[in-house]
């Protein structure tokens, strides 16, 4: 058995649009070692959510995967039939989605939704409810037993996000995927949730793929960090390496925008001057050249190679290759 | 909730009063003096005048309207000028026939239309979906009285599967049910198409929402995702449409009752207009309007019952 829970190899995902194929992910490689926490950072529109959707194979109807492998627990998910895939979802892998206000069903109670997803467990209704209550308590919802009968709209956005996290944890998956799970939370709660995720990871030994645009959280929580830009991975390494010795100009800029530590969370998204290039008509050369402060002649038409900058630290930038 | 009910009842009263006043005006515009028609061509002017006085037709119209409402408050809709029976008795005697007809038509339409819409949504752009789409639109555009006439000719006259006229023997449930089939079909057919299109559209919308992705991300069986997680949301617009469409249903019922010579409010209105039996016309129109107001309110309440978000905002 390989030491990685998840291995994504050379994955590309395109969306069919009126203007042509939008290349949301291009040749992405990503490993999540067993028992580790891997963070993915990048501005919005970089393809983070697309990456998640392709891992659980719930991509939008207009998406297609021209190439790639997604190996999870030694099976290529892209080869599995729907039944086998469904068997993994909410069981071996679970997801906390972005945008908490729309992830829960508005006409079913929280209790109902949390017990329904335990359908694989051969337990009584009361037993399933007890488990749901326990999970809600763990994510810091007060008086959880009485709240099982409530509907999502009776909770605040932050509360709904915590419920989503409780649901994902309840599954005790081998891989937990979290798409910006702390965005709707305040700083104190964010710290709590981070600790909760860490606890869970040590207790049940799951691996976590954690997506955030908040670098402080990534630094606190993750062992490895992957930096995504415009559908490509531009830098990757241990959290220490990436944050202390950023090798890619994009990472540098992200850090400049959001230097705050975990305790003092900056509310705003990182904003870097310039825009992500058109993903339908991709520019030649380096994908970041139009926003880069160190642009060289070579950047214009030569795609930088994926190179080792030190030990486990990789980057695709011409600057490090000279 | 209480505020909502108060608002609804007030609105209902206003609608009923407007409808009644409007009807008074229309009756006065229709040529033909009811007293003269009632008494026949050989009646003397004195007889006609005294009959007019008895019917209150000699009073100015606003007074007539006010008198009608004053009596209404006492639960009195006046007397049938032909049989001299209370109008309330006549109207409430006919009401169940119409209610059963409408109810059967809607249940029939919902039982076929909603699953059809679901099926189309889940098999979008397949041949079956396209056929359903074309047939649905054809059904929607078919007027109830045309369907009534055609089905009467085909199933009752030619094939003789179902009885052609009447509502069946009183007390004989099976016979009454058999008599309901064709009229209910005539009214319900266009609703099948309508509900199928509506449910298809809202089902497609709901299936694309984020919470459905969540349900799938937990590996819930597709059957559960569709019928427990999505359908409950997708039928919400349907309930509203049925409530609001009650006016169309009533008028469709009216035509259908005439075609099938079925007792009911529609037939009652028709017969009483022909004989210029105005108290009965007024009474039946009033009851139909009340029925309309009640049904829209009920559909709101059903919606609130299905959707907790509405429940809290009521
Ligand atoms: N269903 C879709 N159809 C077309 N384009 C899409 C679709 N979903 C996402 N995209 C595009 O793919 C790119 C990546 O989006 P996404 O994965 O949501 O990024 P992120 O989660 O990092 O914000 C964006 O340019 C976005 O506009
Ligand atoms: Mg996203």
XYZ file of C-alpha atoms and ligand atoms in Angstrom:
664
model
C 0.000 0.000 0.000
C 1.345 3.370 -0.926
C 2.038 5.883 1.794
C -0.291 8.383 0.179
C -4.033 8.413 0.768
C -4.529 10.526 -2.290
C -2.341 10.916 -5.317
C -3.437 13.210 -8.095
C -1.336 12.763 -11.220
C -1.305 15.019 -14.271
C -4.939 16.042 -13.759
C -6.561 18.489 -16.150
C -10.158 19.637 -15.902
C -11.837 21.757 -18.560
C -15.255 23.377 -18.635
C -17.171 23.646 -21.885
C -18.203 27.265 -22.345
C -19.603 29.368 -25.174
C -16.123 30.714 -25.890
C -14.398 27.344 -25.894
C -12.869 25.031 -23.313
C -12.032 26.832 -20.083
C -8.942 25.091 -18.761
C -9.625 25.305 -15.041
C -6.950 22.766 -14.047
C -3.865 21.882 -16.049
C -1.505 18.993 -15.323
C -1.933 19.120 -11.578
C 0.077 16.781 -9.381
C -0.746 16.498 -5.713
C -0.028 14.007 -2.945
C -1.728 13.741 0.393
C 0.434 11.473 2.568
C -1.416 9.280 5.055
C -2.080 11.119 8.301
C -0.951 14.493 7.015
C -2.624 17.807 6.463
C -2.048 19.365 3.086
C -3.049 22.952 2.440
C -3.958 24.486 -0.889
C -3.757 28.259 -1.253
C -4.604 30.574 -4.088
C -6.891 33.441 -4.994
C -10.435 32.757 -5.935
C -10.787 31.454 -9.464
C -7.566 29.442 -9.253
C -9.349 26.117 -9.547
C -9.390 25.034 -5.895
C -13.052 24.076 -5.861
C -12.686 22.374 -9.223
C -9.905 20.247 -7.775
C -12.170 19.122 -4.925
C -15.130 18.457 -7.182
C -13.002 16.251 -9.396
C -11.696 14.285 -6.418
C -15.211 13.416 -5.216
C -16.344 13.264 -8.833
C -19.181 15.736 -8.474
C -18.079 18.119 -11.194
C -20.509 20.446 -12.943
C -22.267 18.998 -15.972
C -20.143 20.965 -18.438
C -16.818 19.750 -17.035
C -14.657 17.083 -18.579
C -11.350 15.518 -17.670
C -9.034 15.191 -20.684
C -6.246 13.562 -18.743
C -5.149 12.535 -15.301
C -5.348 9.982 -12.532
C -6.829 10.408 -9.077
C -5.653 7.581 -6.923
C -7.420 7.211 -3.596
C -6.520 4.324 -1.305
C -4.807 2.654 -4.256
C -7.754 2.906 -6.674
C -8.075 5.278 -9.603
C -11.285 7.152 -8.886
C -11.663 8.104 -12.527
C -12.092 4.398 -13.374
C -14.704 3.644 -10.709
C -18.332 3.201 -11.617
C -20.933 5.420 -9.970
C -21.928 2.821 -7.361
C -18.343 2.285 -6.228
C -17.797 6.034 -6.107
C -20.947 6.582 -4.073
C -19.708 3.972 -1.658
C -16.648 6.122 -0.912
C -18.480 9.407 -0.497
C -19.371 10.310 3.058
C -17.640 7.120 4.111
C -13.953 7.012 3.150
C -13.906 10.684 2.151
C -16.068 13.569 3.199
C -16.201 17.194 2.160
C -16.941 20.506 3.849
C -18.111 22.755 1.035
C -17.553 26.431 0.553
C -20.538 28.759 1.049
C -22.185 27.329 4.180
C -25.525 29.098 3.677
C -26.409 26.939 0.709
C -24.851 23.593 1.568
C -27.652 22.333 3.804
C -31.126 21.380 2.624
C -33.471 24.235 3.572
C -36.587 22.130 4.151
C -35.146 19.332 6.269
C -34.121 19.636 9.899
C -30.479 19.504 10.910
C -31.192 16.347 12.871
C -32.766 14.691 9.890
C -29.841 15.556 7.628
C -27.270 14.443 10.176
C -29.007 11.116 10.783
C -29.770 10.461 7.118
C -26.089 10.516 6.251
C -25.482 7.778 8.833
C -27.566 5.426 6.715
C -24.678 2.979 6.434
C -24.517 2.487 10.197
C -26.635 -0.304 11.527
C -27.838 1.678 14.510
C -31.120 2.821 15.994
C -32.537 6.254 15.291
C -31.864 7.337 18.852
C -28.305 6.147 18.506
C -27.782 8.128 15.329
C -29.240 11.197 16.960
C -26.949 10.777 19.924
C -24.011 10.719 17.544
C -25.233 13.840 15.768
C -25.605 15.637 19.103
C -22.114 14.613 20.086
C -20.648 15.955 16.852
C -22.551 19.240 17.136
C -21.244 19.668 20.657
C -17.703 19.063 19.428
C -17.918 21.903 16.921
C -19.144 24.237 19.645
C -22.904 24.364 19.138
C -24.567 24.982 22.460
C -27.507 22.883 23.581
C -27.195 20.649 20.508
C -29.942 18.178 21.463
C -32.642 20.802 21.276
C -31.316 22.190 18.004
C -31.666 18.960 16.053
C -35.256 19.885 15.246
C -34.303 23.226 13.735
C -33.917 24.128 10.093
C -30.761 25.597 8.524
C -32.198 29.098 8.165
C -32.579 29.263 11.942
C -28.784 29.236 12.278
C -26.284 31.943 11.402
C -23.801 31.430 8.576
C -21.033 30.574 11.021
C -23.275 28.064 12.770
C -24.212 26.438 9.477
C -20.552 26.154 8.643
C -19.931 24.421 11.959
C -22.802 22.045 11.243
C -21.255 21.225 7.867
C -17.975 20.506 9.612
C -19.750 18.336 12.189
C -21.350 16.347 9.396
C -18.039 15.801 7.645
C -16.322 14.756 10.867
C -19.168 12.450 11.788
C -18.289 10.303 8.796
C -14.821 9.596 10.266
C -13.327 9.524 6.797
C -9.856 8.510 5.691
C -9.672 11.797 3.829
C -11.394 14.974 4.883
C -11.576 17.667 2.258
C -12.393 21.163 3.440
C -13.066 23.997 1.002
C -12.489 27.266 2.843
C -14.261 25.892 5.923
C -13.420 28.740 8.254
C -14.280 31.658 6.005
C -17.584 32.449 7.708
C -16.190 32.116 11.218
C -14.696 34.699 13.535
C -11.068 34.429 14.584
C -11.677 32.728 17.950
C -13.903 30.131 16.467
C -11.524 29.637 13.607
C -8.813 28.712 16.087
C -11.222 26.286 17.759
C -12.095 24.647 14.484
C -8.441 24.371 13.512
C -7.706 22.655 16.807
C -10.703 20.418 16.355
C -9.478 19.372 12.932
C -6.022 18.701 14.351
C -7.527 16.648 17.189
C -9.596 14.620 14.822
C -6.672 14.036 12.601
C -4.619 12.635 15.482
C -7.565 10.719 17.019
C -8.949 8.953 14.013
C -5.833 9.291 11.908
C -7.461 10.790 8.869
C -5.722 12.940 6.316
C -6.930 16.401 5.482
C -6.879 18.360 2.270
C -7.447 21.875 3.468
C -8.251 24.746 1.171
C -8.043 28.316 2.287
C -7.035 31.738 1.163
C -6.037 32.553 4.734
C -2.329 31.865 4.946
C -2.236 32.131 8.742
C -4.600 29.186 9.046
C -2.656 27.155 6.521
C 0.583 27.879 8.356
C -0.920 26.829 11.671
C -2.616 23.679 10.473
C -0.796 22.216 7.527
C 2.293 20.075 7.127
C 2.553 20.664 3.394
C 1.431 23.601 1.338
C 0.535 23.723 -2.318
C 0.221 27.112 -3.992
C -2.169 27.230 -6.929
C -2.366 29.882 -9.540
C -4.756 29.992 -12.512
C -5.216 26.221 -12.588
C -1.580 25.258 -12.064
C 0.480 24.395 -9.061
C 3.287 26.929 -8.927
C 4.961 26.064 -5.660
C 4.861 23.314 -3.098
C 6.748 22.347 0.021
C 6.589 22.095 3.776
C 4.679 24.887 5.460
C 7.904 26.127 6.977
C 9.731 26.274 3.638
C 6.939 27.882 1.707
C 6.165 30.538 4.288
C 9.706 31.357 5.330
C 11.414 31.032 1.980
C 8.770 31.579 -0.678
C 10.280 30.657 -4.027
C 7.546 31.833 -6.375
C 6.760 35.525 -6.848
C 3.049 34.704 -6.495
C 3.578 33.158 -3.074
C 5.620 36.183 -2.117
C 2.762 38.466 -3.073
C 0.210 36.346 -1.232
C 2.343 36.616 1.890
C 2.669 40.365 1.501
C -1.086 40.684 1.282
C -1.853 38.533 4.282
C 0.987 38.621 6.749
C -1.364 38.261 9.689
C -0.879 35.350 12.025
C -3.708 33.060 12.940
C -4.818 35.086 15.944
C -5.171 38.358 14.086
C -7.121 37.375 11.069
C -7.439 39.868 8.305
C -11.010 39.908 7.125
C -10.306 40.709 3.515
C -9.287 38.314 0.800
C -5.734 38.756 -0.391
C -5.724 41.207 -3.242
C -2.876 41.292 -5.667
C -2.816 43.851 -8.455
C -3.677 42.459 -11.874
C -5.944 39.669 -12.958
C -5.811 35.955 -13.543
C -5.249 35.360 -17.283
C -8.003 34.145 -19.566
C -8.238 30.386 -19.072
C -9.759 29.811 -22.506
C -7.008 31.485 -24.514
C -3.994 30.744 -22.359
C -0.956 32.988 -22.768
C 2.343 31.466 -23.864
C 5.202 31.064 -21.417
C 4.809 31.584 -17.698
C 1.220 31.825 -16.482
C 2.090 34.497 -13.911
C 4.143 36.786 -16.171
C 1.539 39.585 -16.436
C 1.537 40.161 -12.662
C 5.132 39.322 -11.828
C 7.591 41.882 -10.566
C 10.641 39.925 -11.766
C 9.579 39.181 -15.307
C 12.416 38.225 -17.653
C 12.658 37.688 -21.382
C 12.403 33.935 -21.026
C 9.083 34.194 -19.133
C 7.382 35.418 -22.265
C 7.439 32.194 -24.255
C 9.129 29.450 -22.222
C 7.008 27.600 -19.674
C 9.094 27.300 -16.510
C 9.938 23.722 -15.533
C 8.913 22.165 -12.220
C 12.149 22.163 -10.274
C 13.391 21.273 -6.862
C 14.542 24.383 -5.069
C 15.620 22.600 -1.904
C 14.807 19.165 -0.459
C 11.038 18.848 -0.614
C 10.484 22.359 -1.876
C 9.384 22.662 -5.527
C 8.630 25.633 -7.706
C 7.989 26.493 -11.317
C 9.741 29.790 -11.908
C 12.588 30.820 -14.178
C 14.108 32.988 -11.476
C 15.100 30.013 -9.302
C 16.565 28.161 -12.243
C 19.365 30.580 -12.968
C -49.214 33.689 11.519
C -52.212 35.417 13.109
C -51.402 38.600 11.246
C -51.205 36.610 8.058
C -54.643 35.101 8.617
C -56.170 38.491 9.408
C -54.655 39.925 6.245
C -55.893 37.002 4.221
C -59.450 37.150 5.585
C -59.670 40.913 4.998
C -58.414 40.509 1.464
C -60.894 37.694 0.922
C -63.816 39.813 2.079
C -62.773 42.635 -0.224
C -62.500 40.279 -3.198
C -65.926 38.768 -2.513
C -67.550 42.196 -2.161
C -65.981 43.411 -5.391
C -67.113 40.320 -7.247
C -70.674 40.633 -6.002
C -70.898 44.342 -6.838
C -69.503 43.706 -10.277
C -72.070 40.999 -10.830
C -74.899 43.323 -9.831
C -73.745 45.778 -12.459
C -73.559 43.063 -15.082
C -77.017 41.754 -14.308
C -78.377 45.210 -14.865
C -76.650 45.450 -18.213
C -78.028 42.154 -19.480
C -81.211 42.726 -21.472
C -84.368 41.059 -20.207
C -86.370 41.877 -17.122
C -86.236 38.880 -14.767
C -89.781 39.442 -13.566
C -91.119 39.488 -17.122
C -89.214 36.336 -18.077
C -90.357 34.582 -14.946
C -94.000 35.414 -15.452
C -94.086 34.632 -19.146
C -95.190 36.637 -22.165
C -98.791 37.013 -21.117
C -98.168 38.697 -17.750
C -99.864 42.029 -17.081
C -97.722 45.092 -16.314
C -99.186 45.158 -12.772
C -98.171 41.586 -12.151
C -94.671 42.313 -13.437
C -94.388 45.380 -11.217
C -95.452 43.510 -8.107
C -93.054 40.683 -8.923
C -90.230 43.189 -9.412
C -91.044 44.679 -6.024
C -91.033 41.246 -4.399
C -87.629 40.538 -5.899
C -86.363 43.946 -4.848
C -85.560 44.848 -8.453
C -87.381 48.190 -8.238
C -84.881 49.595 -5.759
C -81.821 51.575 -6.892
C -78.818 49.332 -7.492
C -76.639 50.492 -4.551
C -79.539 49.718 -2.225
C -79.901 46.298 -3.769
C -76.194 45.611 -3.220
C -76.321 46.787 0.382
C -79.397 44.712 1.064
C -77.675 41.688 -0.374
C -74.697 42.130 1.980
C -76.934 42.809 4.964
C -78.787 39.569 4.317
C -75.529 37.783 3.716
C -74.356 38.666 7.218
C -77.368 36.747 8.510
C -76.463 33.822 6.271
C -79.383 34.526 3.993
C -78.824 34.486 0.249
C -82.464 35.033 -0.611
C -85.039 32.786 -2.190
C -85.010 30.973 -5.485
C -87.680 32.830 -7.449
C -88.849 29.690 -9.247
C -89.029 27.027 -6.564
C -89.127 29.373 -3.598
C -86.484 27.368 -1.772
C -83.647 29.160 0.066
C -80.692 29.777 -2.271
C -78.233 28.569 0.373
C -79.936 25.202 0.373
C -79.753 24.924 -3.408
C -76.132 26.078 -3.659
C -74.880 23.886 -0.848
C -76.795 21.003 -2.370
C -74.821 21.395 -5.603
C -71.468 22.374 -4.112
C -70.241 18.853 -3.223
C -70.539 17.738 -6.865
C -68.263 20.540 -8.034
C -65.824 20.091 -5.165
C -65.508 16.384 -5.876
C -65.008 17.076 -9.557
C -62.264 19.630 -8.974
C -60.601 17.551 -6.303
C -60.577 14.448 -8.483
C -59.260 16.409 -11.461
C -56.402 17.911 -9.440
C -55.423 14.662 -7.760
C -55.507 12.943 -11.132
C -53.384 15.686 -12.706
C -50.929 15.729 -9.799
C -50.543 11.950 -9.703
C -49.587 11.882 -13.373
C -48.087 15.346 -13.914
C -45.661 15.463 -10.974
C -43.983 12.078 -11.602
C -43.875 12.884 -15.313
C -42.125 16.191 -14.576
C -39.637 14.432 -12.278
C -38.964 11.820 -14.903
C -38.346 14.457 -17.575
C -36.036 16.431 -15.327
C -33.982 13.365 -14.419
C -33.796 12.214 -18.039
C -33.269 15.603 -19.521
C -32.910 15.816 -23.310
C -33.621 12.142 -23.834
C -36.232 11.070 -26.347
C -38.700 10.374 -23.540
C -38.199 13.897 -22.191
C -38.810 15.452 -25.596
C -41.944 13.404 -26.194
C -43.230 14.330 -22.738
C -42.497 17.958 -23.523
C -44.433 17.977 -26.776
C -47.363 16.044 -25.310
C -47.408 18.329 -22.267
C -47.619 21.461 -24.360
C -50.358 19.878 -26.470
C -52.263 19.048 -23.265
C -51.859 22.552 -21.868
C -53.321 24.155 -24.958
C -56.344 21.839 -25.145
C -59.354 23.723 -23.694
C -61.364 21.782 -21.124
C -64.633 21.933 -23.025
C -63.030 20.602 -26.209
C -61.487 17.735 -24.270
C -64.854 17.210 -22.608
C -66.689 16.993 -25.927
C -64.088 14.755 -27.547
C -63.843 12.388 -24.620
C -67.603 12.280 -24.392
C -67.845 11.272 -28.044
C -64.995 8.792 -27.917
C -65.270 7.090 -24.520
C -68.958 7.470 -23.788
C -70.689 7.377 -27.173
C -68.395 5.338 -29.431
C -66.587 3.029 -27.023
C -69.218 3.214 -24.287
C -66.633 2.658 -21.534
C -68.052 5.373 -19.345
C -71.508 6.876 -18.856
C -72.168 10.017 -20.855
C -74.226 12.198 -18.574
C -75.125 12.851 -14.959
C -73.296 12.235 -11.713
C -74.511 8.734 -10.946
C -77.048 7.406 -8.497
C -76.964 9.031 -5.107
C -75.461 6.810 -2.458
C -73.918 4.475 -5.009
C -70.252 5.383 -4.625
C -68.998 3.147 -7.433
C -71.532 4.562 -9.859
C -70.652 8.126 -8.856
C -66.952 7.383 -9.267
C -67.509 6.015 -12.773
C -69.411 9.169 -13.643
C -66.504 11.292 -12.395
C -63.903 9.774 -14.694
C -64.547 11.613 -17.954
C -65.309 15.068 -16.514
C -62.271 14.888 -14.242
C -60.148 13.812 -17.187
C -61.454 16.740 -19.231
C -60.508 19.248 -16.553
C -57.303 17.544 -15.451
C -55.723 16.902 -18.828
C -54.316 20.369 -19.373
C -53.132 20.369 -15.754
C -51.145 17.198 -16.321
C -49.177 18.990 -18.997
C -48.898 22.133 -16.948
C -47.710 20.398 -13.784
C -45.298 18.237 -15.759
C -43.621 21.300 -17.264
C -43.607 23.160 -13.975
C -42.191 20.289 -11.922
C -39.586 19.591 -14.585
C -38.371 23.195 -14.470
C -38.265 23.485 -10.700
C -36.764 20.015 -10.326
C -33.938 20.946 -12.699
C -33.330 24.087 -10.708
C -33.324 22.323 -7.344
C -31.080 19.501 -8.591
C -28.446 22.106 -9.434
C -28.437 23.626 -5.960
C -25.530 23.219 -3.585
C -27.378 21.232 -0.937
C -28.096 18.500 -3.482
C -24.362 18.274 -4.132
C -23.919 17.930 -0.362
C -26.450 15.097 -0.192
C -24.589 13.350 -3.009
C -21.231 14.031 -1.376
C -22.436 11.890 1.541
C -23.238 9.056 -0.825
C -26.965 9.179 -0.213
C -28.714 6.910 -2.715
C -29.993 8.795 -5.754
C -33.551 7.755 -4.900
C -33.274 9.501 -1.515
C -31.607 12.555 -3.049
C -34.350 12.944 -5.636
C -37.505 11.997 -3.784
C -36.677 13.129 -0.260
C -34.194 15.953 -0.687
C -35.168 17.541 -3.996
C -38.843 16.803 -4.628
C -40.063 18.474 -1.472
C -38.566 21.734 -2.722
C -39.549 21.187 -6.332
C -43.278 20.819 -5.602
C -43.489 24.156 -3.778
C -44.281 26.193 -6.931
C -46.802 23.531 -7.945
C -48.810 24.000 -4.780
C -48.946 27.747 -5.342
C -49.954 27.326 -8.954
C -52.769 24.938 -8.096
C -54.051 27.391 -5.487
C -53.911 30.342 -7.834
C -55.258 28.255 -10.725
C -58.432 27.558 -8.796
C -60.219 30.217 -10.866
C -59.363 28.352 -14.071
C -60.356 25.086 -12.478
C -63.728 26.495 -11.507
C -64.441 27.806 -14.981
C -63.261 24.545 -16.517
C -65.575 22.715 -14.119
C -68.415 24.957 -15.190
C -68.042 24.068 -18.871
C -67.490 20.424 -18.128
C -70.584 20.180 -15.976
C -72.642 21.641 -18.799
C -71.188 19.263 -21.391
C -71.749 16.213 -19.201
C -75.058 17.495 -17.818
C -73.636 16.958 -14.362
C -75.114 18.628 -11.333
C -72.792 21.177 -9.730
C -72.185 24.879 -9.272
C -71.306 25.380 -12.932
C -74.503 23.804 -14.133
C -76.402 25.760 -11.498
C -74.964 29.077 -12.693
C -75.743 28.193 -16.287
C -79.316 27.096 -15.597
C -80.062 30.064 -13.415
C -78.672 32.539 -15.933
C -80.847 31.002 -18.649
C -83.935 31.391 -16.466
C -82.807 34.795 -15.111
C -82.982 33.300 -11.650
C -80.773 36.043 -10.191
C -80.733 35.133 -6.506
C -79.356 31.723 -7.473
C -76.821 33.293 -9.844
C -75.682 35.613 -7.059
C -75.505 32.803 -4.537
C -73.490 30.479 -6.727
C -71.075 33.157 -7.870
C -70.575 34.193 -4.270
C -69.784 30.635 -3.240
C -67.387 30.197 -6.173
C -65.542 33.369 -5.188
C -65.295 32.235 -1.588
C -64.014 28.899 -2.826
C -61.343 30.678 -4.833
C -60.251 32.770 -1.850
C -60.143 29.745 0.428
C -58.119 27.683 -2.017
C -55.389 30.286 -2.468
C -55.150 30.597 1.303
C -54.978 26.841 1.701
C -52.213 26.620 -0.875
C -50.260 29.247 1.065
C -50.708 27.252 4.233
C -49.659 24.027 2.538
C -46.582 25.822 1.238
C -45.793 27.029 4.736
C -46.206 23.518 6.002
C -43.762 22.200 3.388
C -41.273 25.047 3.619
C -40.029 26.043 7.066
C -38.577 29.280 5.680
C -42.060 30.490 4.752
C -43.428 29.199 8.039
C -41.258 31.553 10.052
C -41.992 34.512 7.831
C -45.780 34.107 7.981
N -19.378 25.109 -14.202
C -18.449 25.943 -14.685
N -18.488 26.325 -15.974
C -17.539 27.143 -16.486
N -16.513 27.626 -15.790
C -16.407 27.281 -14.499
C -17.370 26.436 -13.874
N -17.013 26.263 -12.576
C -15.891 26.984 -12.397
N -15.516 27.600 -13.543
C -14.316 28.440 -13.755
O -13.197 27.657 -13.415
C -12.210 28.452 -12.767
C -11.882 27.838 -11.407
O -12.997 27.956 -10.564
P -13.008 27.364 -9.086
O -12.566 25.962 -9.133
O -14.360 27.616 -8.510
O -11.932 28.270 -8.356
P -11.710 28.582 -6.804
O -12.429 27.559 -5.994
O -10.236 28.550 -6.629
O -12.239 29.946 -6.558
C -12.795 29.847 -12.671
O -12.291 30.593 -13.739
C -14.258 29.645 -12.857
O -14.859 30.759 -13.466
Mg -13.800 27.926 -4.513
